[in-house]
């Protein structure tokens, strides 16, 4: 195989208008060497598109690629492989001299093995960048129907199917090296990161579950819940236009108890814990990545240098495209991005309008449950509407992010991918979290007071928080959205590819034609799998980043988020494995030494989590009012009796008196009460904010500042305490540097005539990655 000249014979195929077919007598053209396939419809061989097709293939031949043609009833398959000269050029371009003179002992470890992943990657790059004399690329030809598809072949995946891509292996360790050998480092790093993320979710999930269960221990013992459940004589203001009667405070007893499950003193501790957890997770992931990358011999691999080498292989006259920056283009992109963010915020306002209109609709419903539980029904249906909005806006955000990247004209594919990641994630973040931000920090705070309510279009009163507080609304919203994304989305993610593959296979089997050629059968089997694209792996990363945001950013309102994420990830790992191995065409293997821009996304989410959780505790939770009451107004300070619950009287203290004669429409409300109470801090008769409100606001702001500084200091200390790179990796790197310098010194003295040459330095007893300090690296 190595060094053997291949004999090419051009023959006229019978019964087809495709002019020439290349056949080789060399053993390297055995079926296992055809790793990449192009597909065209059979009818394109009898129309003008054939000439463009042939021109594209001839250009590939000219660059040193062999092509084999196999015709089926409806499709024509073109197997492609690179000539040995292509791999020799690849080795030459990515090879750096080891010393002042070539040496047999040093030459041995410098060989880059020609593996399936390398062959696929080179062929795919050249195919996608190959141009005809008319300047048409493969994408242009696909748009015109000259070609129908392109894909690398699934071969040798049997072991992955047995040991990895099965549901029964859900709790087994992943075969990372085998994944890397088959799919390349980029896919392998995704699964390494996802596995590590899932492993690190265990302590977070257990802590969140403990905080949630601690609320059960106080389910009946909470002083606040007791006072609310016993407040049969306290009448509350109607929450909105849909409720035209006074509501007794005791009617919210059940919701008050449920709210205490996730709004208790343990919430603050858990929020600080999650800030520390996010930092430790990232730092330990960096250490894990360093070990894995060193093991793969990619520690100092340069993606930009390899991409330039592939460009030169594709076109020897390739001109380097320098870095460019345009302030005008950057300004336009910034303005357009801000406009899209404003649109996302506008979508949150649309949800507000829906909730207001739904309140009016449900209040006049003939269904008794909807009429009695209007607020609960509005919160639940609002979350469902938000979920549907997320699905629609995801498609729009993708198109907008792509257009922005095309307008920016990045220099390389990797640069384009990085910028697209930032644009798309920014838009997705506001799509997913805008309504949560509204509920946590705006809902019920701009409504005015019962005698002077803020109204939408002067007609409908803005909705209020749930009777038991805004934390209940935020909890329900997060539980529904995250639950649907982790269950319904996962089901769709698995069932759609499975059903699509079955339908494609059934349509193919209905033709009744089964090829006799085993190679054609294999190519057809790969063709019938679901197609993949550039975003196949990107979408998996994006899904996990959004989940990570839900797990950390508003975790103070939903302590069960890490537990839900843990269960979801256990399914997600095997689901992705099954999709990639059983249901989809093979992804093009790509090299990578980290997860790229996603690491910056994770760090950004960690900072946002500190800010958001501090604000949720300060402004959404009842934690601050309870603490202020306990240490400023509680009976413990006056009576000095340790047996008295310090929160006794808190409920009455948090209510404001409102005279019913000041309602805008007092006659339309059932009952004849003179005085009612509202959950607010206002003083009659003008109902301006009381002194207690401003004091509480000052304490809330002070808490946010203190919480964020403490949490960020903890993050910085944890980042300093846990080094990014393990000492074992640093020592191994240092040892290889030392051995290389000693080898060069020995060869230099030998070349100078043996003066002071001495004995040759011993090589290390254990194997070291001899190539990690050169631009080349061992391929998968």
XYZ file of C-alpha atoms in Angstrom:
780
model
C 0.000 0.000 0.000
C 2.693 2.512 0.985
C 4.696 3.812 -1.932
C 2.888 1.648 -4.493
C 1.926 3.328 -7.777
C -1.737 3.047 -8.583
C -2.745 2.059 -12.136
C -5.718 4.026 -13.419
C -7.951 2.596 -16.162
C -10.630 4.732 -17.779
C -13.528 2.660 -19.063
C -16.843 3.416 -20.707
C -19.654 2.324 -18.366
C -22.470 0.506 -20.063
C -25.970 1.879 -20.066
C -25.066 5.242 -18.589
C -24.063 8.586 -19.968
C -21.427 9.250 -17.319
C -18.355 9.392 -19.569
C -15.460 7.960 -17.646
C -15.042 5.935 -14.491
C -11.771 5.523 -12.652
C -10.764 2.059 -11.481
C -7.529 1.239 -9.699
C -5.751 -2.053 -9.427
C -4.017 -0.886 -6.253
C -5.098 -2.550 -3.046
C -5.519 0.857 -1.423
C -8.802 1.203 -3.307
C -10.368 -1.618 -1.384
C -13.762 -0.836 0.064
C -12.409 0.083 3.467
C -10.416 2.968 1.960
C -13.439 4.818 0.544
C -14.251 6.971 3.531
C -16.174 9.819 1.897
C -19.092 9.717 -0.508
C -20.859 12.247 -2.724
C -24.360 11.506 -3.971
C -26.214 12.774 -7.032
C -29.573 11.881 -8.507
C -29.446 9.519 -11.487
C -31.328 11.898 -13.770
C -28.541 14.515 -13.418
C -26.398 12.256 -15.639
C -28.583 13.063 -18.638
C -28.930 16.839 -18.445
C -26.556 19.863 -18.576
C -25.770 19.508 -14.865
C -23.592 16.508 -15.709
C -20.889 18.741 -17.199
C -20.682 20.833 -14.034
C -20.582 17.655 -11.985
C -17.788 16.197 -14.073
C -15.835 19.441 -13.926
C -15.985 19.436 -10.130
C -14.809 15.812 -9.945
C -11.989 16.403 -12.418
C -10.772 19.265 -10.263
C -10.632 16.859 -7.314
C -8.670 14.342 -9.399
C -6.219 17.033 -10.350
C -5.544 17.661 -6.658
C -4.648 14.022 -6.033
C -7.983 12.457 -5.099
C -9.231 9.142 -6.435
C -12.910 8.775 -7.314
C -14.967 5.632 -7.705
C -18.453 5.707 -9.234
C -21.228 3.263 -8.340
C -24.680 3.665 -9.880
C -27.936 2.685 -8.249
C -31.484 2.835 -9.611
C -32.068 6.405 -8.418
C -28.708 7.682 -7.195
C -25.118 7.817 -8.322
C -22.512 7.441 -5.569
C -18.998 8.866 -5.837
C -16.483 7.367 -3.395
C -13.539 9.667 -2.714
C -10.157 9.085 -1.135
C -6.929 11.044 -1.028
C -3.723 9.923 -2.665
C -0.646 9.174 -0.556
C 0.953 12.358 -1.881
C -1.746 14.392 -0.133
C -0.895 12.836 3.222
C 2.795 13.333 2.549
C 2.157 17.022 1.937
C 0.080 17.172 5.145
C 2.970 15.669 7.115
C 5.462 18.060 5.543
C 3.407 21.171 6.243
C 2.778 20.321 9.904
C 6.256 18.974 10.617
C 8.866 21.051 12.442
C 12.540 20.073 12.534
C 13.546 18.353 15.750
C 17.174 19.397 15.724
C 20.045 20.784 13.683
C 20.319 17.596 11.657
C 18.000 14.727 10.860
C 18.497 11.695 13.046
C 17.027 8.243 12.765
C 16.147 8.011 16.443
C 14.252 11.282 16.371
C 12.483 10.632 13.103
C 10.494 7.703 14.394
C 7.969 9.488 16.644
C 7.388 12.321 14.179
C 5.262 10.285 11.774
C 1.637 11.318 11.653
C -0.391 8.133 11.153
C -2.857 8.182 8.267
C -6.029 7.237 10.106
C -9.633 7.262 8.982
C -10.278 10.532 10.825
C -7.403 12.259 9.062
C -8.499 10.981 5.656
C -12.072 12.138 6.245
C -11.045 15.540 7.533
C -8.758 16.257 4.590
C -11.273 15.043 1.999
C -14.119 17.000 3.574
C -12.084 20.215 3.703
C -11.010 19.947 0.077
C -14.505 19.025 -1.133
C -16.072 21.977 0.666
C -13.412 24.415 -0.588
C -12.967 22.979 -4.074
C -14.038 25.264 -6.908
C -14.696 24.688 -10.566
C -13.286 26.929 -13.275
C -16.508 28.947 -13.031
C -15.898 29.530 -9.307
C -18.698 27.226 -8.131
C -18.292 25.546 -4.761
C -19.917 22.332 -3.594
C -22.611 24.304 -1.773
C -23.438 26.140 -5.014
C -23.718 22.831 -6.856
C -25.968 21.393 -4.149
C -28.312 24.383 -4.407
C -28.636 23.748 -8.143
C -29.223 20.014 -7.688
C -25.930 18.933 -9.241
C -25.168 16.974 -6.068
C -27.629 15.827 -3.450
C -25.522 14.950 -0.408
C -22.058 14.378 1.004
C -21.050 12.349 4.035
C -18.243 10.277 5.532
C -19.006 6.585 5.882
C -19.825 4.833 9.147
C -17.230 2.067 9.404
C -15.941 0.209 12.415
C -18.604 1.595 14.754
C -19.629 -1.864 16.022
C -17.775 -1.571 19.321
C -19.292 1.829 20.064
C -22.728 0.378 19.400
C -22.109 -2.436 21.873
C -20.353 -0.572 24.683
C -21.679 2.996 24.473
C -24.707 3.733 22.309
C -27.235 1.693 24.275
C -29.698 2.695 26.985
C -28.575 -0.086 29.298
C -25.112 1.481 29.502
C -26.531 4.688 31.011
C -24.502 4.388 34.215
C -21.296 3.067 32.627
C -18.176 5.095 32.049
C -17.874 6.452 28.526
C -15.150 5.015 26.222
C -13.647 8.446 25.579
C -10.627 7.269 23.584
C -12.821 5.175 21.280
C -15.150 8.115 20.757
C -12.137 10.239 19.915
C -10.757 7.666 17.495
C -14.092 7.472 15.662
C -15.625 10.967 15.825
C -12.575 13.133 16.456
C -11.526 15.252 19.396
C -14.270 17.880 19.138
C -17.074 15.353 19.636
C -15.061 13.484 22.255
C -14.482 16.687 24.231
C -18.218 17.368 24.166
C -18.909 14.004 25.766
C -16.009 14.419 28.211
C -17.424 17.796 29.262
C -21.002 16.506 29.429
C -19.911 13.516 31.511
C -17.949 15.723 33.885
C -20.827 18.206 34.150
C -23.207 15.363 34.984
C -20.805 13.979 37.595
C -20.438 17.398 39.225
C -24.222 17.819 39.331
C -24.466 15.071 41.954
C -23.411 17.227 44.966
C -25.433 20.190 43.652
C -28.527 18.021 43.190
C -28.210 16.477 46.654
C -27.756 19.895 48.285
C -30.735 21.347 46.417
C -32.864 18.366 47.372
C -31.786 18.770 51.007
C -32.778 22.461 50.973
C -36.119 21.583 49.411
C -36.781 18.798 51.923
C -35.815 21.052 54.814
C -38.861 23.077 53.867
C -40.986 19.966 54.451
C -39.684 19.750 57.985
C -41.156 23.213 58.555
C -44.240 22.589 56.445
C -46.538 22.737 59.471
C -44.185 24.428 61.944
C -43.581 27.702 60.098
C -44.846 30.630 62.156
C -45.690 32.611 59.017
C -47.718 29.748 57.536
C -49.557 29.314 60.831
C -50.536 32.974 60.964
C -51.716 32.943 57.355
C -53.765 29.769 57.851
C -55.381 31.195 61.004
C -56.141 34.628 59.511
C -59.828 33.959 58.855
C -60.872 37.525 59.721
C -58.344 39.333 57.494
C -59.744 40.377 54.110
C -57.334 41.062 51.254
C -57.707 43.484 48.362
C -58.881 41.931 45.080
C -55.797 40.983 43.050
C -57.143 42.227 39.749
C -60.181 43.024 37.659
C -60.939 39.317 37.336
C -61.560 39.050 41.078
C -64.499 41.152 42.240
C -64.639 39.888 45.776
C -62.599 40.211 48.928
C -60.363 37.199 49.561
C -59.644 35.950 53.053
C -55.948 35.633 53.804
C -56.515 32.111 55.149
C -57.539 30.966 51.643
C -53.861 31.213 50.611
C -52.819 28.792 53.368
C -51.835 25.951 51.036
C -49.783 28.171 48.741
C -48.058 29.783 51.727
C -46.906 26.361 52.910
C -45.742 25.384 49.413
C -43.821 28.629 49.028
C -41.927 27.911 52.238
C -40.529 24.737 50.612
C -38.208 26.804 48.426
C -38.272 30.206 50.132
C -36.609 29.552 53.476
C -33.359 30.413 55.194
C -31.595 27.551 53.423
C -32.177 29.283 50.081
C -29.460 31.852 50.774
C -26.960 29.179 51.756
C -27.813 27.176 48.633
C -27.400 30.218 46.367
C -23.910 30.866 47.774
C -23.132 27.169 47.461
C -24.130 27.173 43.762
C -21.909 30.208 43.115
C -19.006 28.276 44.635
C -20.061 25.117 42.784
C -20.046 26.861 39.399
C -16.496 28.111 40.017
C -15.168 24.780 41.246
C -16.850 23.000 38.353
C -15.116 25.234 35.799
C -11.721 25.056 37.478
C -11.773 21.281 37.811
C -13.021 20.984 34.219
C -9.957 22.961 33.060
C -7.754 20.473 34.920
C -9.638 17.540 33.427
C -9.317 18.997 29.938
C -5.569 19.484 30.389
C -5.138 15.805 31.312
C -7.240 14.595 28.396
C -5.550 16.865 25.849
C -2.075 15.849 27.028
C -3.122 12.210 26.757
C -4.245 12.890 23.172
C -0.978 14.678 22.389
C -2.712 17.952 21.465
C -1.444 20.147 24.286
C -0.034 22.904 22.051
C -1.818 21.980 18.835
C -2.505 25.069 16.720
C -5.891 25.052 14.971
C -5.043 28.091 12.863
C -1.843 26.488 11.553
C -3.643 23.278 10.594
C -6.367 25.211 8.794
C -3.702 27.049 6.788
C -2.088 23.692 5.930
C -5.405 22.349 4.658
C -5.891 25.497 2.595
C -2.484 24.951 0.970
C -3.333 21.310 0.275
C -6.522 22.455 -1.422
C -4.834 25.270 -3.337
C -1.033 25.647 -3.514
C -1.542 29.275 -4.602
C -3.603 30.073 -1.530
C -3.083 33.657 -0.389
C -3.112 34.287 3.328
C -6.068 36.365 4.431
C -4.859 38.808 7.090
C -6.821 39.883 10.145
C -9.078 42.849 9.482
C -11.259 45.032 11.635
C -13.862 47.557 10.579
C -15.298 49.919 13.166
C -18.220 50.671 10.858
C -19.059 46.984 10.425
C -18.681 46.364 14.158
C -20.985 49.306 14.927
C -23.646 48.018 12.541
C -23.458 44.536 14.048
C -23.672 45.970 17.574
C -26.742 48.051 16.666
C -28.460 45.106 14.979
C -27.696 42.861 17.966
C -29.143 45.439 20.355
C -32.253 45.679 18.187
C -32.680 41.919 18.383
C -32.236 42.035 22.157
C -34.910 44.735 22.301
C -37.124 42.413 20.272
C -36.533 39.648 22.827
C -37.490 42.056 25.603
C -40.530 43.009 23.528
C -41.505 39.353 23.397
C -41.520 39.395 27.192
C -43.951 42.322 27.016
C -46.131 40.287 24.660
C -46.273 37.618 27.352
C -47.302 40.304 29.825
C -50.146 41.320 27.513
C -51.175 37.680 27.160
C -51.296 37.190 30.921
C -53.406 40.314 31.372
C -55.871 39.268 28.687
C -55.896 35.662 29.924
C -56.823 36.894 33.400
C -59.871 38.661 32.013
C -60.801 35.642 29.873
C -60.431 33.029 32.615
C -62.366 35.139 35.129
C -65.412 35.028 32.857
C -64.966 31.332 32.035
C -67.763 28.866 32.641
C -65.248 26.410 34.152
C -65.436 26.775 37.954
C -61.776 25.854 38.507
C -60.527 28.559 36.116
C -62.761 31.138 37.743
C -61.498 30.293 41.221
C -57.804 29.772 40.346
C -57.329 32.511 37.786
C -53.815 33.462 38.912
C -52.576 29.853 38.883
C -54.102 29.217 35.451
C -52.519 32.384 34.056
C -49.068 31.457 35.415
C -49.225 27.909 33.988
C -50.553 28.889 30.545
C -48.123 31.819 30.422
C -45.239 29.394 30.924
C -46.562 27.203 28.090
C -46.846 30.217 25.790
C -43.278 31.179 26.705
C -42.091 27.680 25.813
C -43.744 27.902 22.382
C -42.161 31.336 21.919
C -38.740 29.858 22.695
C -39.176 27.213 19.990
C -40.163 29.795 17.364
C -37.555 32.391 18.283
C -34.764 29.788 18.290
C -35.163 29.382 14.530
C -35.281 33.144 14.015
C -32.257 33.714 16.256
C -30.226 31.179 14.287
C -30.930 32.929 10.990
C -30.161 36.362 12.428
C -26.894 35.175 14.023
C -25.818 33.613 10.714
C -26.584 36.798 8.790
C -24.612 38.856 11.295
C -21.631 36.495 10.978
C -21.758 36.614 7.184
C -21.868 40.402 7.309
C -18.871 40.468 9.643
C -16.850 38.316 7.199
C -14.667 36.321 9.635
C -11.279 35.183 8.408
C -11.529 31.431 9.070
C -14.173 28.840 9.819
C -13.126 28.579 13.460
C -13.385 32.352 13.847
C -16.815 32.299 12.226
C -17.917 29.519 14.563
C -16.725 31.454 17.619
C -18.516 34.656 16.640
C -21.678 32.794 15.706
C -21.612 31.122 19.128
C -21.490 34.489 20.902
C -24.252 36.024 18.759
C -26.574 33.042 18.954
C -26.124 32.452 22.664
C -26.766 36.131 23.453
C -30.069 36.050 21.566
C -31.023 32.693 23.067
C -30.247 33.929 26.563
C -32.711 36.802 26.303
C -35.263 34.523 24.638
C -35.173 32.038 27.505
C -34.697 34.351 30.478
C -36.526 37.594 29.613
C -39.850 36.422 31.066
C -38.092 35.062 34.160
C -36.423 38.443 34.694
C -39.832 40.116 34.365
C -41.448 37.792 36.917
C -38.549 38.002 39.360
C -37.971 41.747 39.367
C -40.843 43.610 37.659
C -44.090 41.674 38.161
C -46.332 43.340 40.752
C -43.960 46.280 41.306
C -45.309 48.730 38.722
C -49.012 48.165 39.359
C -49.682 51.151 41.595
C -52.116 50.539 44.420
C -55.801 49.485 44.493
C -57.102 53.051 44.394
C -54.787 54.031 41.535
C -53.943 51.003 39.439
C -51.697 50.986 36.375
C -53.729 49.738 33.415
C -52.816 48.369 30.002
C -54.225 50.669 27.289
C -56.275 52.256 30.051
C -58.533 49.182 30.204
C -56.941 46.118 31.822
C -55.207 46.167 35.147
C -51.685 44.719 35.157
C -51.434 41.346 36.807
C -50.249 40.893 40.348
C -47.971 38.292 41.848
C -49.529 35.175 43.259
C -51.297 35.676 46.581
C -48.455 33.835 48.326
C -45.759 35.979 46.692
C -43.762 36.306 43.465
C -41.498 33.379 44.375
C -44.372 31.023 43.629
C -44.781 32.518 40.133
C -41.046 32.234 39.463
C -40.927 28.666 40.768
C -43.861 27.561 38.568
C -42.438 29.318 35.488
C -39.015 27.702 35.895
C -40.434 24.269 36.715
C -42.649 24.224 33.607
C -40.102 25.606 31.132
C -37.201 23.504 32.397
C -39.403 20.430 32.754
C -40.682 20.738 29.184
C -37.216 21.387 27.773
C -35.743 18.397 29.566
C -38.595 15.982 28.820
C -40.575 17.004 25.756
C -37.534 18.359 23.911
C -35.553 15.192 24.627
C -38.413 13.029 23.379
C -38.654 15.065 20.187
C -34.864 15.031 19.833
C -34.897 11.227 19.824
C -38.230 10.379 18.164
C -37.917 12.721 15.180
C -34.576 11.239 13.955
C -35.827 7.716 14.689
C -39.109 8.161 12.794
C -37.354 9.990 9.946
C -34.801 7.206 9.560
C -37.512 4.540 9.614
C -39.524 6.397 6.958
C -36.474 6.798 4.711
C -35.643 3.113 5.104
C -39.234 2.014 4.391
C -39.435 4.144 1.243
C -36.166 2.637 0.034
C -37.314 -0.932 0.784
C -40.596 -0.422 -1.094
C -38.682 -0.185 -4.341
C -37.853 -3.886 -3.907
C -34.321 -3.357 -5.175
C -31.513 -4.726 -2.996
C -28.035 -4.125 -4.435
C -25.840 -7.179 -4.766
C -22.644 -5.199 -4.413
C -21.807 -5.123 -0.645
C -20.039 -1.800 -1.083
C -23.120 -0.249 -2.686
C -25.296 -1.659 0.095
C -23.017 -0.040 2.663
C -23.072 3.303 0.868
C -26.862 3.159 0.564
C -27.190 2.325 4.251
C -25.190 5.453 5.122
C -27.180 7.495 2.623
C -30.479 6.508 4.272
C -29.307 7.750 7.678
C -30.415 11.219 8.774
C -28.231 14.015 7.387
C -26.049 16.106 9.693
C -24.761 19.631 9.267
C -22.374 22.127 10.785
C -24.768 22.785 13.648
C -25.335 19.180 14.732
C -22.768 19.303 17.537
C -23.296 23.026 18.072
C -26.974 22.439 18.894
C -26.032 19.890 21.550
C -23.670 22.377 23.198
C -26.286 25.144 23.050
C -28.899 22.907 24.661
C -26.539 22.129 27.525
C -25.527 25.784 28.006
C -29.148 26.878 28.318
C -29.721 24.070 30.809
C -26.628 25.197 32.723
C -28.143 28.681 32.837
C -31.378 27.369 34.319
C -29.380 25.289 36.783
C -27.389 28.249 38.121
C -28.909 31.650 37.308
C -32.297 31.377 39.081
C -31.507 28.354 41.212
C -32.475 30.269 44.371
C -36.101 30.085 43.210
C -35.896 26.479 42.019
C -33.552 24.352 44.187
C -34.608 21.214 42.324
C -33.060 22.475 39.054
C -29.721 20.599 39.545
C -31.597 17.368 40.291
C -33.729 17.713 37.178
C -30.609 18.521 35.133
C -28.839 15.435 36.527
C -31.614 13.071 35.441
C -31.839 14.806 32.076
C -28.091 14.543 31.411
C -27.998 10.826 32.161
C -30.536 10.408 29.372
C -28.922 13.041 27.140
C -25.538 11.286 26.991
C -26.999 8.014 25.680
C -29.536 9.803 23.511
C -26.777 11.740 21.724
C -24.683 8.585 21.441
C -27.544 6.626 19.860
C -28.302 9.448 17.456
C -24.692 9.791 16.324
C -23.999 6.075 15.928
C -27.335 4.544 14.907
C -29.542 7.237 13.367
C -27.333 9.907 11.813
C -24.639 10.018 9.195
C -21.154 10.194 10.569
C -19.984 13.593 11.742
C -16.835 14.870 10.080
C -14.038 14.378 12.663
C -12.531 17.656 13.822
C -9.528 18.335 15.986
C -9.882 20.435 19.123
C -7.985 20.939 22.364
C -10.809 22.619 24.300
C -14.504 23.416 24.019
C -13.688 26.811 22.538
C -15.934 29.811 23.115
C -18.255 27.734 25.257
C -15.778 28.086 28.132
C -16.263 31.867 28.081
C -20.019 31.285 27.972
C -19.787 29.139 31.109
C -17.755 31.784 32.913
C -20.264 34.477 31.929
C -23.167 32.367 33.192
C -21.321 31.896 36.482
C -21.071 35.678 37.004
C -24.709 36.219 35.975
C -25.747 33.503 38.412
C -24.198 35.404 41.329
C -25.951 38.641 40.334
C -29.338 37.053 39.579
C -29.488 34.884 42.705
C -28.520 37.813 44.922
C -31.298 39.917 43.419
C -33.850 37.075 43.667
C -33.126 36.655 47.375
C -33.196 40.416 47.947
C -36.199 41.495 45.872
C -38.298 38.390 45.111
C -37.913 36.292 48.226
C -39.354 37.165 51.642
C -35.951 36.552 53.227
C -34.967 40.213 53.727
C -38.346 41.334 55.173
C -38.258 38.371 57.581
C -34.718 39.173 58.750
C -35.499 42.883 59.163
C -38.631 42.089 61.143
C -36.790 39.562 63.287
C -34.036 41.973 64.313
C -35.954 45.257 64.328
C -39.643 44.711 65.104
C -40.042 41.188 66.502
C -41.505 40.478 69.980
C -38.195 38.818 70.937
C -36.621 42.270 71.208
C -39.335 43.571 73.497
C -40.197 40.599 75.678
C -36.747 39.066 75.935
C -38.431 35.663 76.055
C -36.566 32.943 74.186
C -39.715 30.784 73.979
C -41.500 33.293 71.751
C -41.109 32.805 67.982
C -39.321 35.887 66.696
C -41.502 35.938 63.550
C -44.718 36.147 65.530
C -46.812 39.010 64.141
C -44.826 39.201 60.883
C -47.892 38.727 58.677
C -49.787 41.642 60.237
C -46.651 43.753 60.061
C -46.308 43.139 56.279
C -49.891 44.244 55.481
C -51.111 47.759 54.740
C -54.549 49.187 55.515
C -56.680 50.265 52.563
C -60.071 51.998 52.813
C -62.587 50.464 50.415
C -64.108 53.860 49.638
C -60.917 54.678 47.731
C -61.440 51.899 45.157
C -61.959 53.177 41.629
C -65.143 51.079 41.411
C -66.189 50.237 44.993
C -69.765 49.305 44.035
C -68.565 46.561 41.686
C -66.908 44.593 44.480
C -68.859 42.032 46.482
C -69.208 42.810 50.189
C -69.646 45.914 52.285
C -66.372 46.163 54.162
C -64.979 49.522 55.127
C -61.343 48.440 55.485
C -59.280 45.762 53.773
C -55.575 44.890 53.706
C -52.957 44.684 50.991
C -49.518 43.082 50.795
C -47.580 46.296 50.654
C -45.948 48.979 52.758
C -48.142 52.091 52.255
C -49.788 54.632 54.525
C -53.319 56.000 54.076
C -54.825 58.395 53.060
C -52.456 59.136 50.129
C -51.058 55.553 50.083
C -47.484 56.617 49.495
C -44.708 54.223 50.451
C -44.105 54.083 54.162
C -40.839 54.512 56.042
C -40.633 50.752 56.418
C -40.643 50.352 52.625
C -37.666 52.653 52.136
C -35.805 51.039 55.005
C -36.430 47.597 53.479
C -35.304 48.853 50.069
C -32.030 50.096 51.548
C -31.455 46.740 53.251
C -32.273 44.882 49.989
C -29.735 46.941 48.027
C -27.123 46.508 50.747
C -27.724 42.756 50.722
C -27.307 42.559 46.926
C -23.976 44.401 47.136
C -22.782 42.303 50.074
C -23.957 39.010 48.559
C -22.338 39.685 45.194
C -19.039 40.776 46.722
C -18.912 37.804 49.072
C -19.885 35.336 46.326
C -17.436 36.834 43.820
C -14.649 36.783 46.414
C -15.414 33.124 47.065
C -15.291 32.487 43.305
C -11.912 34.239 43.003
C -10.474 32.366 45.988
C -11.746 29.057 44.614
C -10.286 29.863 41.181
C -6.931 30.654 42.809
C -7.014 27.651 45.137
C -7.732 25.148 42.334
C -5.049 25.488 39.604
C -6.254 25.291 36.005
C -3.527 22.800 35.078
C -2.589 19.843 37.318
C 0.990 19.707 38.563
C 1.408 16.283 36.968
C 0.679 17.795 33.551
C 3.049 20.704 34.166
C 5.806 18.329 35.293
C 5.338 16.141 32.236
C 5.502 19.174 29.968
C 8.616 20.383 31.770
C 10.269 16.982 31.470
C 9.653 16.790 27.721
C 11.130 20.280 27.250
C 14.196 19.261 29.216
C 14.709 16.023 27.267
C 14.332 17.809 23.933
C 16.921 20.417 24.875
C 19.368 17.716 25.990
C 18.831 15.838 22.707
C 19.537 18.999 20.712
C 22.626 19.741 22.792
C 23.967 16.195 22.216
C 23.383 16.388 18.440
C 24.967 19.852 18.309
C 28.133 18.617 19.982
C 28.273 15.583 17.717
C 28.076 17.842 14.655
C 30.907 20.028 16.004
C 33.241 17.097 16.004
C 32.433 15.399 19.261
C 34.046 18.083 21.401
C 32.612 17.568 24.847
C 29.889 15.414 23.413
C 29.871 12.986 26.312
C 27.344 10.233 26.544
C 23.922 10.526 25.006
C 21.314 11.646 27.570
C 18.930 8.925 28.647
C 15.314 9.179 27.568
C 12.639 9.090 30.284
C 11.601 5.669 31.490
C 7.919 6.293 30.974
C 6.509 7.299 27.561
C 6.131 11.054 26.978
C 4.325 12.825 24.150
C 7.357 13.761 22.099
C 5.419 15.920 19.681
C 3.403 18.134 22.003
C 5.784 21.037 21.553
C 5.691 21.119 17.776
C 2.886 22.191 15.487
C 2.201 18.632 14.399
C 0.335 16.168 16.577
C -0.720 12.579 16.526
C -4.062 12.374 14.751
C -7.027 10.363 15.876
